[in-house]
Short mmCIF file of C-alpha atoms in Angstrom, two decimals:
data_model
loop_
_atom_site.label_atom_id
_atom_site.label_comp_id
_atom_site.label_asym_id
_atom_site.label_seq_id
_atom_site.Cartn_x
_atom_site.Cartn_y
_atom_site.Cartn_z
CA MET A 28 -28.14 -23.51 41.34
CA THR A 29 -31.36 -22.31 39.49
CA ARG A 30 -32.43 -24.18 36.81
CA VAL A 31 -31.23 -22.00 34.26
CA GLU A 32 -27.88 -22.82 35.84
CA GLN A 33 -28.66 -26.23 35.35
CA SER A 34 -30.07 -26.31 31.97
CA THR A 35 -26.73 -24.49 30.56
CA ILE A 36 -23.94 -27.23 32.08
CA GLY A 37 -22.52 -29.22 29.29
CA ALA A 38 -24.50 -27.44 26.62
CA THR A 39 -22.84 -27.05 23.29
CA PRO A 40 -22.30 -23.87 21.35
CA ASP A 41 -25.29 -22.88 19.06
CA LEU A 42 -23.39 -23.52 15.82
CA SER A 43 -26.33 -22.34 13.80
CA ALA A 44 -26.20 -19.01 15.27
CA ALA A 45 -22.41 -18.66 14.61
CA ARG A 46 -23.29 -19.03 10.99
CA ARG A 47 -26.09 -16.76 10.74
CA ARG A 48 -23.54 -14.18 12.38
CA PRO A 49 -22.22 -11.46 9.56
CA TYR A 50 -18.69 -12.49 8.32
CA THR A 51 -16.31 -9.90 9.65
CA VAL A 52 -12.58 -10.13 7.77
CA PRO A 53 -10.49 -11.18 10.57
CA LEU A 54 -7.45 -8.45 11.32
CA HIS A 55 -5.17 -10.19 12.98
CA GLY A 56 -2.46 -10.68 10.65
CA LEU A 57 -2.79 -7.20 9.29
CA ALA A 58 0.35 -5.76 10.38
CA ALA A 59 2.44 -8.63 9.10
CA LEU A 60 0.70 -8.32 5.30
CA ARG A 61 1.37 -4.64 5.39
CA ILE A 62 5.34 -5.94 6.06
CA LEU A 63 5.00 -8.26 3.48
CA ILE A 64 3.37 -5.89 0.57
CA VAL A 65 5.77 -3.26 1.75
CA ALA A 66 8.73 -5.55 1.19
CA ALA A 67 7.47 -6.73 -2.14
CA ILE A 68 7.47 -2.97 -3.13
CA GLY A 69 10.75 -2.34 -1.75
CA LEU A 70 12.73 -5.59 -3.66
CA GLY A 71 11.03 -4.29 -6.90
CA TYR A 72 12.28 -0.73 -6.55
CA ALA A 73 16.09 -2.21 -5.55
CA SER A 74 16.03 -4.67 -8.39
CA THR A 75 16.13 -1.37 -10.72
CA MET A 76 18.28 1.01 -8.78
CA GLN A 77 21.55 -0.19 -11.03
CA LEU A 78 19.37 -0.18 -14.35
CA GLY A 79 17.17 2.98 -14.31
CA PRO A 80 13.34 3.65 -14.47
CA GLN A 81 12.68 2.03 -17.95
CA ASN A 82 13.40 -1.34 -16.89
CA ALA A 83 11.20 -4.19 -15.68
CA GLU A 84 11.59 -4.90 -11.71
CA MET A 85 12.70 -8.17 -10.52
CA GLY A 86 9.70 -10.46 -10.08
CA ARG A 87 7.58 -8.90 -12.89
CA HIS A 88 4.69 -10.94 -13.87
CA TRP A 89 1.72 -10.63 -16.53
CA GLY A 90 3.35 -7.70 -17.57
CA TYR A 91 3.50 -5.55 -14.60
CA ASP A 92 6.11 -4.96 -11.88
CA PRO A 93 5.46 -6.15 -8.03
CA SER A 94 5.78 -2.12 -6.89
CA TRP A 95 2.92 -1.81 -9.44
CA TYR A 96 0.67 -4.52 -7.69
CA GLY A 97 1.91 -3.84 -4.16
CA ILE A 98 1.33 0.23 -3.94
CA GLN A 99 -2.54 -1.22 -5.46
CA MET A 100 -2.81 -3.37 -2.86
CA LEU A 101 -1.86 -0.76 0.19
CA PHE A 102 -4.55 1.10 -1.53
CA ILE A 103 -7.11 -1.58 -1.17
CA LEU A 104 -6.48 -2.15 2.26
CA SER A 105 -6.66 1.56 3.01
CA GLY A 106 -9.94 1.94 1.20
CA PHE A 107 -10.78 -1.02 3.89
CA LEU A 108 -9.61 0.28 6.62
CA ALA A 109 -11.23 3.70 6.48
CA ALA A 110 -14.72 2.36 5.45
CA ARG A 111 -14.03 0.04 8.47
CA SER A 112 -13.34 2.96 10.93
CA MET A 113 -15.89 4.98 9.77
CA SER A 114 -18.71 2.33 10.04
CA LYS A 115 -17.51 2.21 13.80
CA GLY A 116 -18.63 5.76 14.22
CA ARG A 117 -15.09 7.28 14.27
CA SER A 118 -15.69 11.30 13.84
CA VAL A 119 -13.70 13.21 10.68
CA ARG A 120 -11.21 14.41 13.11
CA GLU A 121 -10.44 10.61 14.82
CA PHE A 122 -10.41 9.45 11.28
CA PHE A 123 -7.59 11.92 10.35
CA VAL A 124 -5.68 11.78 13.79
CA SER A 125 -5.66 7.89 13.46
CA ARG A 126 -3.94 8.12 9.74
CA ILE A 127 -1.78 10.94 10.55
CA TRP A 128 -0.23 9.36 13.54
CA SER A 129 0.04 6.07 11.64
CA ILE A 130 2.65 7.78 8.99
CA TRP A 131 3.58 11.03 9.56
CA PRO A 132 6.07 10.17 12.82
CA ALA A 133 7.99 8.10 10.08
CA LEU A 134 8.01 10.52 6.82
CA ILE A 135 8.97 13.55 9.51
CA ALA A 136 11.82 11.56 10.78
CA ALA A 137 13.11 10.43 7.90
CA THR A 138 13.08 13.22 5.68
CA LEU A 139 15.04 14.86 9.03
CA ILE A 140 17.89 12.04 8.35
CA SER A 141 17.87 13.27 4.46
CA VAL A 142 17.96 16.69 5.36
CA LEU A 143 20.62 16.90 8.45
CA ILE A 144 22.72 13.55 7.96
CA ILE A 145 22.48 12.40 4.32
CA TYR A 146 22.29 15.08 2.24
CA PRO A 147 25.51 16.71 4.06
CA ILE A 148 27.57 13.78 4.19
CA MET A 149 26.61 12.61 0.51
CA CYS A 150 26.36 15.80 -1.49
CA LEU A 151 29.26 16.08 -3.56
CA PRO A 152 31.40 19.24 -2.59
CA ASP A 153 31.93 20.34 -6.21
CA ALA A 154 28.28 19.69 -7.34
CA PRO A 155 27.11 22.25 -9.91
CA VAL A 156 24.38 22.76 -7.66
CA ARG A 157 24.24 22.32 -4.07
CA MET A 158 21.50 22.68 -1.80
CA SER A 159 21.79 25.62 0.94
CA MET A 160 20.60 25.32 4.08
CA ALA A 161 17.48 27.34 3.42
CA ASP A 162 16.89 25.09 0.35
CA LEU A 163 16.73 21.82 2.59
CA THR A 164 14.34 23.68 4.71
CA VAL A 165 11.64 24.07 1.92
CA TYR A 166 12.28 20.58 0.73
CA PHE A 167 11.84 19.17 4.50
CA PHE A 168 8.47 21.40 4.56
CA LYS A 169 7.21 20.61 1.20
CA THR A 170 8.04 16.94 1.80
CA ILE A 171 6.24 16.35 5.45
CA PHE A 172 3.13 18.31 4.23
CA LEU A 173 2.92 16.29 1.03
CA ILE A 174 3.02 19.56 -1.22
CA ASP A 175 6.24 17.89 -3.11
CA PRO A 176 6.96 14.04 -1.68
CA GLY A 177 9.69 12.75 -3.33
CA GLY A 178 11.16 16.13 -4.38
CA GLN A 179 14.58 15.99 -6.11
CA MET A 180 17.48 17.20 -4.27
CA PRO A 181 20.26 18.45 -6.54
CA GLY A 182 23.86 17.69 -5.49
CA LEU A 183 23.22 14.37 -4.25
CA LEU A 184 23.26 11.30 -6.72
CA ASP A 185 23.48 13.17 -9.33
CA ASP A 186 25.04 10.55 -11.56
CA ALA A 187 22.42 7.62 -10.27
CA LYS A 188 19.68 6.21 -12.89
CA TYR A 189 17.07 8.02 -10.41
CA MET A 190 18.97 11.13 -10.13
CA CYS A 191 19.07 13.11 -7.26
CA LEU A 192 15.79 11.25 -5.55
CA LEU A 193 16.17 10.04 -2.50
CA GLN A 194 12.69 9.89 -1.33
CA GLY A 195 11.25 8.29 -4.61
CA ALA A 196 8.78 5.63 -2.63
CA ILE A 197 6.53 8.23 -1.01
CA TRP A 198 4.73 9.92 -3.56
CA THR A 199 1.93 7.83 -3.20
CA LEU A 200 1.52 9.54 0.23
CA ARG A 201 -0.16 12.35 -1.15
CA TRP A 202 -2.87 10.40 -3.23
CA GLY A 203 -3.61 8.46 -0.20
CA PHE A 204 -4.61 11.79 1.83
CA LEU A 205 -6.70 13.28 -1.47
CA LEU A 206 -8.55 9.69 -1.45
CA HIS A 207 -9.40 9.66 2.18
CA ILE A 208 -11.03 13.67 1.74
CA ALA A 209 -12.66 12.31 -1.29
CA PHE A 210 -14.17 9.28 0.75
CA LEU A 211 -15.17 11.03 3.73
CA ILE A 212 -17.19 13.42 1.32
CA GLY A 213 -18.58 10.29 -0.15
CA TRP A 214 -19.35 8.72 3.19
CA LYS A 215 -21.07 11.60 4.94
CA MET A 216 -23.15 12.03 2.08
CA ARG A 217 -23.90 8.32 2.27
CA ILE A 218 -23.12 7.55 -1.17
CA LEU A 219 -20.37 5.18 0.02
CA GLN A 220 -22.50 3.51 2.68
CA SER A 221 -24.84 2.09 0.14
CA PRO A 222 -24.25 -1.53 -0.95
CA LYS A 223 -25.54 -1.32 -4.50
CA ILE A 224 -24.14 1.95 -5.23
CA VAL A 225 -20.84 1.28 -3.80
CA PHE A 226 -21.07 -1.80 -5.90
CA THR A 227 -21.71 0.08 -9.17
CA LEU A 228 -19.46 2.74 -8.52
CA CYS A 229 -16.39 0.35 -8.11
CA ILE A 230 -17.63 -2.14 -11.18
CA ALA A 231 -17.56 1.35 -13.04
CA ALA A 232 -14.58 2.80 -11.83
CA ILE A 233 -12.68 -0.56 -12.67
CA ALA A 234 -14.46 -0.67 -16.51
CA SER A 235 -13.50 2.94 -16.74
CA TYR A 236 -9.72 2.26 -15.77
CA VAL A 237 -9.25 -0.47 -18.27
CA GLY A 238 -11.03 1.54 -21.06
CA ILE A 239 -8.99 4.68 -20.30
CA VAL A 240 -5.73 3.04 -20.23
CA ASP A 241 -6.24 0.78 -23.48
CA TYR A 242 -7.42 3.94 -25.59
CA ALA A 243 -4.31 5.92 -23.90
CA VAL A 244 -2.13 3.16 -25.10
CA SER A 245 -3.68 3.10 -28.87
CA ASN A 246 -3.83 6.91 -29.10
CA ALA A 247 -0.44 8.48 -28.12
CA ALA A 248 -2.19 11.82 -28.19
CA PHE A 249 -4.55 10.81 -25.90
CA GLY A 250 -2.06 9.04 -23.86
CA SER A 251 -0.04 12.09 -23.34
CA THR A 252 -2.78 14.12 -22.03
CA ILE A 253 -4.37 11.66 -19.54
CA GLU A 254 -0.64 10.33 -18.60
CA PRO A 255 -0.69 13.03 -15.50
CA PHE A 256 -4.11 11.75 -14.15
CA LEU A 257 -3.51 7.99 -14.34
CA PRO A 258 -1.89 7.52 -10.64
CA ALA A 259 -5.20 9.05 -9.32
CA ILE A 260 -7.33 7.11 -11.57
CA ARG A 261 -5.32 3.91 -10.73
CA LEU A 262 -5.16 4.25 -7.06
CA GLY A 263 -8.50 5.90 -6.81
CA TYR A 264 -9.93 2.31 -8.25
CA ALA A 265 -8.18 0.41 -6.10
CA TYR A 266 -9.31 2.56 -2.71
CA LEU A 267 -12.80 1.96 -3.82
CA VAL A 268 -12.56 -1.80 -4.04
CA GLY A 269 -11.54 -2.12 -0.36
CA VAL A 270 -14.58 0.27 0.45
CA THR A 271 -16.36 -2.13 -1.69
CA LEU A 272 -15.25 -4.94 0.17
CA LEU A 273 -16.06 -3.75 3.53
CA VAL A 274 -19.56 -2.81 2.64
CA TRP A 275 -19.77 -6.07 1.43
CA GLN A 276 -17.67 -8.18 3.77
CA SER A 277 -21.01 -9.53 5.19
CA ALA A 278 -21.50 -11.45 1.64
CA LEU A 279 -17.89 -13.13 1.59
CA ARG A 280 -17.52 -16.81 2.42
CA PHE A 281 -14.06 -17.11 2.74
CA ASN A 282 -12.55 -20.86 3.80
CA LYS A 283 -9.30 -22.23 2.80
CA ARG A 284 -10.61 -24.34 -0.18
CA ARG A 285 -12.35 -20.97 -2.23
CA ILE A 286 -9.34 -19.21 -1.72
CA LEU A 287 -7.16 -21.83 -3.43
CA VAL A 288 -9.32 -22.32 -6.17
CA SER A 289 -10.24 -18.77 -6.58
CA SER A 290 -6.60 -17.54 -6.77
CA ALA A 291 -5.52 -20.59 -9.00
CA ALA A 292 -8.92 -19.74 -11.46
CA ILE A 293 -7.78 -15.93 -11.41
CA ALA A 294 -3.79 -16.98 -12.31
CA LEU A 295 -4.75 -19.21 -15.07
CA ALA A 296 -7.06 -16.65 -16.65
CA ALA A 297 -4.41 -14.16 -16.07
CA THR A 298 -2.01 -16.29 -17.76
CA GLY A 299 -3.94 -16.93 -20.49
CA PHE A 300 -4.88 -13.23 -21.19
CA HIS A 301 -0.90 -12.64 -21.01
CA LEU A 302 -0.28 -15.09 -23.62
CA TRP A 303 -2.67 -15.61 -25.89
CA PHE A 304 -4.66 -12.43 -26.04
CA PRO A 305 -3.94 -8.89 -27.21
CA TRP A 306 -2.43 -6.91 -24.56
CA SER A 307 -5.27 -4.79 -22.23
CA ALA A 308 -5.07 -3.51 -18.92
CA THR A 309 -7.55 -6.28 -18.20
CA GLN A 310 -4.62 -8.48 -17.28
CA GLU A 311 -3.64 -5.88 -14.71
CA ILE A 312 -6.94 -6.05 -13.15
CA LEU A 313 -6.79 -9.93 -13.35
CA GLY A 314 -3.35 -9.68 -11.54
CA VAL A 315 -4.15 -7.25 -8.81
CA ALA A 316 -7.51 -9.55 -8.33
CA PHE A 317 -5.06 -12.74 -7.44
CA TRP A 318 -2.93 -10.66 -5.49
CA LEU A 319 -5.92 -9.47 -3.41
CA THR A 320 -7.65 -12.79 -3.16
CA LEU A 321 -4.42 -14.48 -1.72
CA SER A 322 -3.91 -10.96 0.74
CA PHE A 323 -7.67 -11.36 2.19
CA GLY A 324 -7.13 -15.05 2.72
CA PHE A 325 -3.98 -14.52 4.69
CA LEU A 326 -5.99 -12.20 6.93
CA HIS A 327 -8.62 -14.91 7.03
CA ASN A 328 -6.19 -17.65 8.00
CA ALA A 329 -3.65 -15.86 9.76
CA PRO A 330 -2.88 -17.13 13.20
CA GLN A 331 -3.49 -15.47 16.25
CA PHE A 332 -0.02 -14.75 17.03
CA LEU A 333 0.27 -12.51 14.50
CA GLN A 334 -1.62 -9.91 16.25
CA ARG A 335 1.87 -9.09 18.26
CA CYS A 336 3.32 -8.37 15.26
CA PRO A 337 4.85 -4.82 15.22
CA ARG A 338 3.38 -1.85 13.25
CA LEU A 339 6.65 -1.83 10.83
CA ALA A 340 5.09 -1.05 7.70
CA PRO A 341 5.19 2.53 7.79
CA ALA A 342 8.90 2.71 8.95
CA LEU A 343 9.98 0.46 6.21
CA TYR A 344 7.90 2.33 3.49
CA VAL A 345 9.89 5.46 4.23
CA SER A 346 13.20 3.15 4.41
CA ILE A 347 13.41 1.07 1.24
CA TRP A 348 14.13 3.85 -1.48
CA PRO A 349 16.68 6.20 0.21
CA THR A 350 18.40 2.66 1.54
CA ALA A 351 18.65 1.16 -1.92
CA GLN A 352 19.78 4.65 -3.28
CA ILE A 353 22.73 4.77 -0.81
CA ILE A 354 23.56 1.01 -1.10
CA VAL A 355 23.95 1.49 -5.03
CA ALA A 356 26.07 4.65 -4.90
CA LEU A 357 28.49 3.51 -2.47
CA LEU A 358 28.74 -0.32 -3.89
CA PRO A 359 27.98 0.24 -7.65
CA ASN A 360 29.86 -2.91 -9.04
CA HIS A 361 28.04 -5.96 -7.25
CA THR A 362 25.69 -8.06 -9.03
CA GLN A 363 21.77 -7.23 -9.08
CA PHE A 364 21.07 -9.95 -6.57
CA THR A 365 23.66 -8.83 -4.47
CA MET A 366 22.27 -5.16 -4.51
CA ILE A 367 18.72 -6.57 -3.84
CA ALA A 368 19.74 -8.69 -0.59
CA ILE A 369 21.82 -5.60 1.01
CA SER A 370 19.45 -3.18 0.12
CA MET A 371 16.51 -5.06 1.78
CA LEU A 372 18.87 -6.33 4.70
CA PHE A 373 19.58 -2.42 5.60
CA ALA A 374 15.96 -0.89 4.98
CA GLY A 375 15.09 -3.51 7.50
CA ILE A 376 17.69 -2.65 10.04
CA SER A 377 16.74 1.42 9.49
CA ALA A 378 13.05 0.53 9.57
CA VAL A 379 13.72 -1.32 13.06
CA ILE A 380 15.97 1.32 14.22
CA LEU A 381 13.37 4.37 13.21
CA TYR A 382 10.51 2.61 14.84
CA LEU A 383 12.13 2.13 18.28
CA LEU A 384 13.85 5.50 18.09
CA LEU A 385 9.72 6.98 17.68
CA ARG A 386 9.04 5.09 20.52
CA GLN A 387 6.36 2.87 18.67
CA ALA A 388 7.25 -0.17 19.69
CA ARG A 389 3.95 -1.51 20.63
CA VAL A 390 2.28 -4.61 19.15
CA GLN A 391 -0.54 -4.57 16.55
CA PRO A 392 -3.58 -4.86 18.77
CA ALA A 393 -5.79 -7.55 17.72
CA ARG A 394 -8.35 -6.56 15.40
CA LEU A 395 -11.53 -8.62 14.98
#
């Protein structure tokens, strides 16, 4: 035995070296977190299927619906993972192949089911407008290529509160694709690789969003002009927050105490703004910050066994809306709670079946 080997026997780990190592957010619980977020979005959607889009979702807090927060959480995670992917040296081709295979099979399968099974069975035979096979073919390709995601299907659900809308949840996919392109341009130009520039852009984007929304609410003419662009601004700032978190993750110092104290402080601030101050989109930012803190706290503290959680979120995301629409159409007289429970149950079952049919029955690998 050499002296080096003798000297290492019984040696204790170098804790100081471990503390000096740059912090990275562990992603063992990523698949589980995405499922929870999509489930919250689905619960919010299902709660208004009987009531219509002008009604608040169940679970609304600080003036915003759970789906509103949930979608922004998904885009923050998208920005974080996009920056993580490129920081590890992936090519643009590898980047898009990874993202296409994560969502496209589920989108294609769900759209095929809508076109070949749901529409022929549920379409009213005496509907004033009935889609032909050519119309359904156009609908299929416009949906899967994100030209018109979530387009209407006349003759189906004509009397529903969300009329003719069978795939109402997937409108965000097009914005995600566009933001990926914008991110790659910024990354290749090294703009989004500079911590100082990214942080500055993130703060500017959040401030601009708050200012634009507040002014749009107070000025009806400006509001009607800017309304078509608000989803891009809202989801764009969320995506940029995710990129910023990745670039600055070495500065994060997560532990249970800090997560609990920070989330409690943000919740108190959001409650105070909501109760005692004039309305402002600042309340939305505080709400997003609260759920973001809890989400990253979940990732930081998620146990190792969650690395075996299936990547069910994409299949669930394309299942929640059509399932809820069908349940409401078939069982219109049940209570709101019953509708939510049945819709979420069958959405989960549909997602599992879709996941297995796509031969994606593989586990989420550990991500460190």
